[in-house]
Amino acid sequence: MELINAALVGVLMASSVYLMLSRNLVRFVLGLALLSHAANLLIFTGGGITSSITSRAADGATAESDSLAQALILTAIVISFSLFTFALVLAFRTYETLETVDTDAMRAAEPEPSGHPGRTDPSGRPS
């Protein structure tokens, strides 16, 4: 079971990185949410998976799942949901202001740098 969860964490992490490298702001926000889910699954898998809270092993010893990992996941879910909500509202307000979700077009909306001596523009000419 741990091997399946480890593979799933890898797929979720790779998918989230792929989405976050996109030029679309909505895809970035969805990749951020996917990254938090992958981190939660990683913590859950690291805490140990058993069929119940306390289970008996074949040799008579008891195997317990780590309750600290479960408490950390509950906290991480609340934090990741609030971060996702904030990022979604921020992306919506950005769309309302700039009327685009393309990050390259957003960069074009930045103000021109002021003419300080010694500064040069990308072509190498002094501004």
XYZ file of N, CA and C in Angstrom:
381
model
N 0.817 -1.200 0.000
C 0.000 0.000 0.000
C 0.859 1.262 0.000
N 1.969 1.204 0.755
C 2.847 2.375 0.798
C 3.468 2.658 -0.562
N 3.737 1.609 -1.327
C 4.331 1.790 -2.652
C 3.344 2.483 -3.595
N 2.087 2.116 -3.496
C 1.061 2.764 -4.325
C 0.928 4.237 -3.942
N 0.920 4.521 -2.641
C 0.827 5.910 -2.188
C 2.055 6.717 -2.579
N 3.230 6.104 -2.529
C 4.456 6.802 -2.930
C 4.411 7.150 -4.418
N 3.917 6.219 -5.232
C 3.782 6.496 -6.668
C 2.744 7.593 -6.902
N 1.669 7.565 -6.149
C 0.637 8.593 -6.283
C 1.163 9.964 -5.871
N 1.961 10.014 -4.823
C 2.579 11.281 -4.407
C 3.479 11.807 -5.518
N 4.255 10.927 -6.139
C 5.117 11.347 -7.239
C 4.343 11.889 -8.422
N 3.246 11.226 -8.765
C 2.415 11.687 -9.883
C 1.769 13.033 -9.543
N 1.274 13.180 -8.314
C 0.654 14.445 -7.913
C 1.670 15.584 -7.899
N 2.877 15.315 -7.400
C 3.926 16.347 -7.370
C 4.308 16.751 -8.789
N 4.494 15.767 -9.671
C 4.867 16.071 -11.053
C 3.759 16.853 -11.756
N 2.522 16.474 -11.520
C 1.398 17.185 -12.134
C 1.308 18.617 -11.616
N 1.534 18.795 -10.326
C 1.448 20.145 -9.765
C 2.575 21.030 -10.283
N 3.774 20.487 -10.420
C 4.876 21.276 -10.967
C 4.582 21.638 -12.419
N 4.049 20.700 -13.193
C 3.683 20.968 -14.580
C 2.655 22.098 -14.663
N 1.637 22.051 -13.806
C 0.616 23.090 -13.822
C 1.177 24.435 -13.364
N 2.062 24.415 -12.383
C 2.601 25.665 -11.860
C 3.585 26.327 -12.828
N 4.149 25.576 -13.761
C 5.045 26.159 -14.759
C 4.288 26.739 -15.954
N 2.983 26.619 -15.955
C 2.165 27.129 -17.044
C 2.083 28.653 -16.987
N 1.780 29.272 -18.125
C 1.637 30.722 -18.169
C 0.262 31.171 -17.701
N -0.668 30.249 -17.550
C -2.031 30.558 -17.146
C -2.101 30.638 -15.622
N -2.663 31.719 -15.114
C -2.729 31.928 -13.669
C -3.663 30.938 -12.979
N -4.744 30.550 -13.645
C -5.682 29.589 -13.053
C -5.012 28.226 -12.918
N -4.241 27.817 -13.912
C -3.510 26.556 -13.809
C -2.498 26.595 -12.672
N -1.881 27.750 -12.464
C -0.942 27.887 -11.355
C -1.637 27.672 -10.015
N -2.807 28.268 -9.858
C -3.555 28.120 -8.599
C -3.975 26.667 -8.401
N -4.419 26.005 -9.458
C -4.799 24.590 -9.342
C -3.576 23.720 -9.034
N -2.433 24.051 -9.606
C -1.200 23.329 -9.293
C -0.794 23.517 -7.843
N -1.033 24.709 -7.299
C -0.747 24.968 -5.891
C -1.625 24.107 -4.985
N -2.896 23.974 -5.346
C -3.802 23.125 -4.566
C -3.394 21.659 -4.669
N -2.994 21.232 -5.862
C -2.565 19.848 -6.056
C -1.284 19.546 -5.272
N -0.417 20.535 -5.174
C 0.815 20.373 -4.409
C 0.519 20.171 -2.922
N -0.464 20.888 -2.410
C -0.820 20.716 -0.996
C -1.439 19.344 -0.745
N -2.219 18.841 -1.706
C -2.780 17.491 -1.553
C -1.673 16.439 -1.581
N -0.685 16.632 -2.422
C 0.438 15.692 -2.475
C 1.223 15.707 -1.171
N 1.408 16.882 -0.600
C 2.121 16.973 0.678
C 1.327 16.295 1.791
N 0.005 16.459 1.785
C -0.824 15.790 2.796
C -0.747 14.278 2.671
N -0.776 13.782 1.443
C -0.672 12.335 1.237
C 0.701 11.815 1.637
N 1.735 12.613 1.417
C 3.074 12.228 1.828
C 3.179 12.118 3.348
N 2.607 13.070 4.061
C 2.611 13.013 5.531
C 1.800 11.824 6.018
N 0.666 11.581 5.386
C -0.186 10.456 5.770
C 0.531 9.124 5.567
N 1.217 8.982 4.445
C 1.943 7.745 4.167
C 3.114 7.579 5.119
N 3.776 8.683 5.428
C 4.902 8.614 6.361
C 4.490 8.238 7.770
N 3.236 8.531 8.143
C 2.747 8.206 9.476
C 2.417 6.736 9.656
N 2.383 5.984 8.582
C 2.063 4.561 8.672
C 0.607 4.300 8.393
N 0.373 3.259 7.625
C -0.992 2.901 7.252
C -1.321 1.550 7.869
N -2.370 1.517 8.655
C -2.857 0.261 9.221
C -4.347 0.175 8.949
N -4.899 -1.022 9.082
C -6.320 -1.194 8.798
C -7.205 -0.595 9.890
N -6.678 -0.436 11.082
C -7.408 0.227 12.157
C -6.392 1.016 12.982
N -6.862 1.667 14.006
C -5.934 2.453 14.816
C -4.917 1.543 15.485
N -5.354 0.442 16.020
C -4.440 -0.550 16.594
C -4.745 -1.888 15.944
N -3.745 -2.499 15.334
C -3.947 -3.806 14.708
C -2.891 -4.770 15.225
N -3.227 -6.056 15.221
C -2.308 -7.086 15.686
C -1.499 -7.630 14.545
N -0.190 -7.645 14.731
C 0.685 -8.246 13.726
C 0.678 -9.759 13.906
N 1.311 -10.492 12.979
C 1.314 -11.959 13.023
C 2.047 -12.488 14.249
N 3.055 -11.759 14.727
C 3.831 -12.243 15.880
C 3.242 -11.813 17.216
N 2.072 -11.190 17.210
C 1.416 -10.808 18.455
C 1.674 -9.374 18.863
N 2.599 -8.696 18.219
C 2.882 -7.302 18.554
C 1.792 -6.406 17.963
N 1.573 -5.284 18.585
C 0.580 -4.349 18.073
C 1.267 -3.286 17.220
N 0.650 -2.978 16.114
C 1.152 -1.923 15.231
C 0.167 -0.772 15.268
N 0.643 0.398 15.607
C -0.227 1.560 15.715
C 0.156 2.590 14.665
N -0.844 3.223 14.108
C -0.560 4.322 13.189
C -0.226 5.566 14.007
N 0.564 6.433 13.429
C 1.021 7.624 14.128
C -0.080 8.678 14.129
N -0.569 9.022 15.301
C -1.649 10.009 15.381
C -1.135 11.428 15.179
N 0.158 11.661 15.367
C 0.710 12.991 15.132
C 0.617 13.366 13.655
N 0.881 12.407 12.790
C 0.772 12.673 11.347
C -0.664 13.016 10.972
N -1.617 12.354 11.563
C -3.019 12.646 11.266
C -3.411 14.032 11.761
N -2.902 14.435 12.915
C -3.178 15.783 13.426
C -2.519 16.841 12.543
N -1.312 16.562 12.060
C -0.643 17.497 11.157
C -1.402 17.654 9.845
N -1.958 16.555 9.362
C -2.721 16.616 8.109
C -3.973 17.466 8.289
N -4.669 17.323 9.410
C -5.856 18.148 9.646
C -5.507 19.626 9.664
N -4.397 19.964 10.293
C -3.949 21.357 10.304
C -3.556 21.811 8.902
N -2.856 20.953 8.166
C -2.406 21.305 6.818
C -3.578 21.476 5.859
N -4.644 20.717 6.049
C -5.826 20.864 5.201
C -6.446 22.245 5.376
N -6.547 22.702 6.606
C -7.129 24.022 6.873
C -6.242 25.116 6.287
N -4.941 24.997 6.478
C -4.014 26.007 5.957
C -4.019 26.006 4.435
N -4.001 24.832 3.817
C -3.972 24.776 2.356
C -5.283 25.276 1.751
N -6.397 25.026 2.425
C -7.671 25.547 1.920
C -7.702 27.064 1.981
N -7.192 27.633 3.067
C -7.181 29.098 3.164
C -6.211 29.704 2.153
N -5.070 29.059 1.913
C -4.130 29.539 0.906
C -4.738 29.443 -0.492
N -5.429 28.348 -0.777
C -6.081 28.181 -2.072
C -7.161 29.238 -2.282
N -7.952 29.495 -1.257
C -9.009 30.501 -1.352
C -8.418 31.887 -1.589
N -7.355 32.224 -0.852
C -6.713 33.526 -1.038
C -6.134 33.648 -2.444
N -5.464 32.610 -2.932
C -4.876 32.644 -4.275
C -5.958 32.746 -5.342
N -7.079 32.066 -5.136
C -8.173 32.126 -6.099
C -8.791 33.524 -6.154
N -8.991 34.144 -5.003
C -9.529 35.504 -4.964
C -8.524 36.483 -5.574
N -7.251 36.292 -5.282
C -6.224 37.152 -5.857
C -6.175 37.015 -7.380
N -6.298 35.801 -7.879
C -6.318 35.583 -9.333
C -7.568 36.210 -9.949
N -8.692 36.115 -9.274
C -9.925 36.715 -9.787
C -9.813 38.233 -9.844
N -9.282 38.836 -8.790
C -9.115 40.299 -8.778
C -8.116 40.738 -9.840
N -7.084 39.934 -10.062
C -6.115 40.249 -11.099
C -6.779 40.178 -12.468
N -7.618 39.181 -12.670
C -8.347 39.071 -13.937
C -9.287 40.253 -14.140
N -9.966 40.680 -13.072
C -10.855 41.830 -13.191
C -10.094 43.103 -13.535
N -8.916 43.270 -12.975
C -8.138 44.481 -13.201
C -7.460 44.477 -14.566
N -6.776 43.374 -14.902
C -5.981 43.320 -16.129
C -6.701 42.667 -17.302
N -7.828 42.018 -17.037
C -8.635 41.320 -18.038
C -7.856 40.243 -18.791
N -6.960 39.566 -18.107
C -6.224 38.448 -18.678
C -5.736 37.539 -17.550
N -5.537 36.266 -17.881
C -4.942 35.330 -16.927
C -3.570 34.867 -17.409
N -3.112 35.419 -18.539
C -1.801 35.086 -19.084
C -0.740 35.897 -18.342
N 0.221 35.220 -17.725
C 1.211 35.917 -16.914
C 2.153 36.777 -17.752
N 2.399 36.416 -19.010
C 3.240 37.261 -19.858
C 2.523 38.568 -20.192
N 1.230 38.509 -20.406
C 0.469 39.737 -20.651
C 0.388 40.593 -19.393
N 0.384 39.963 -18.232
C 0.382 40.717 -16.977
C 1.689 41.471 -16.808
N 2.770 40.875 -17.251
C 4.071 41.532 -17.153
C 4.103 42.779 -18.021
N 3.393 42.765 -19.139
C 3.339 43.934 -20.013
C 2.552 45.069 -19.373
N 1.721 44.779 -18.395
C 0.930 45.800 -17.723
C 1.709 46.506 -16.619
N 2.940 46.066 -16.324
C 3.745 46.711 -15.296
C 4.159 48.095 -15.765
N 4.305 49.040 -14.830
C 4.717 50.386 -15.238
C 6.177 50.396 -15.699
N 6.491 51.346 -16.568
C 7.856 51.490 -17.054
C 8.754 51.958 -15.917
N 9.996 51.476 -15.861
C 10.895 51.950 -14.804
C 11.211 53.428 -15.015
N 11.368 54.133 -13.901
C 11.665 55.562 -14.000
C 13.086 55.758 -14.518
N 13.361 56.905 -15.086
C 14.653 57.158 -15.717
C 15.748 57.486 -14.725
N 16.248 56.500 -14.034
C 17.368 56.709 -13.128
C 18.659 56.623 -13.914
N 19.645 57.459 -13.603
C 20.922 57.342 -14.306
C 21.602 56.027 -13.971
N 22.194 55.444 -14.960
C 22.907 54.187 -14.751
C 22.055 52.973 -15.046
N 20.755 53.138 -15.154
C 19.882 52.014 -15.485
C 19.832 51.841 -16.992
N 19.770 50.614 -17.408
C 19.650 50.342 -18.836
C 18.435 49.472 -19.089
N 17.860 49.595 -20.257
C 16.752 48.734 -20.625
C 17.301 47.426 -21.190
N 16.466 46.442 -21.506
C 16.963 45.134 -21.963
C 17.822 45.202 -23.210
N 17.684 46.239 -24.038
C 18.503 46.317 -25.239
C 19.906 46.844 -24.946
N 20.179 47.299 -23.735
C 21.507 47.753 -23.366
C 21.669 49.253 -23.433
N 20.643 49.986 -23.901
C 20.726 51.432 -23.993
C 20.373 52.056 -22.641
N 21.029 53.148 -22.293
C 20.659 53.813 -21.027
C 19.260 54.388 -21.112
N 18.550 54.322 -20.008
C 17.173 54.831 -20.013
C 17.123 56.275 -19.585
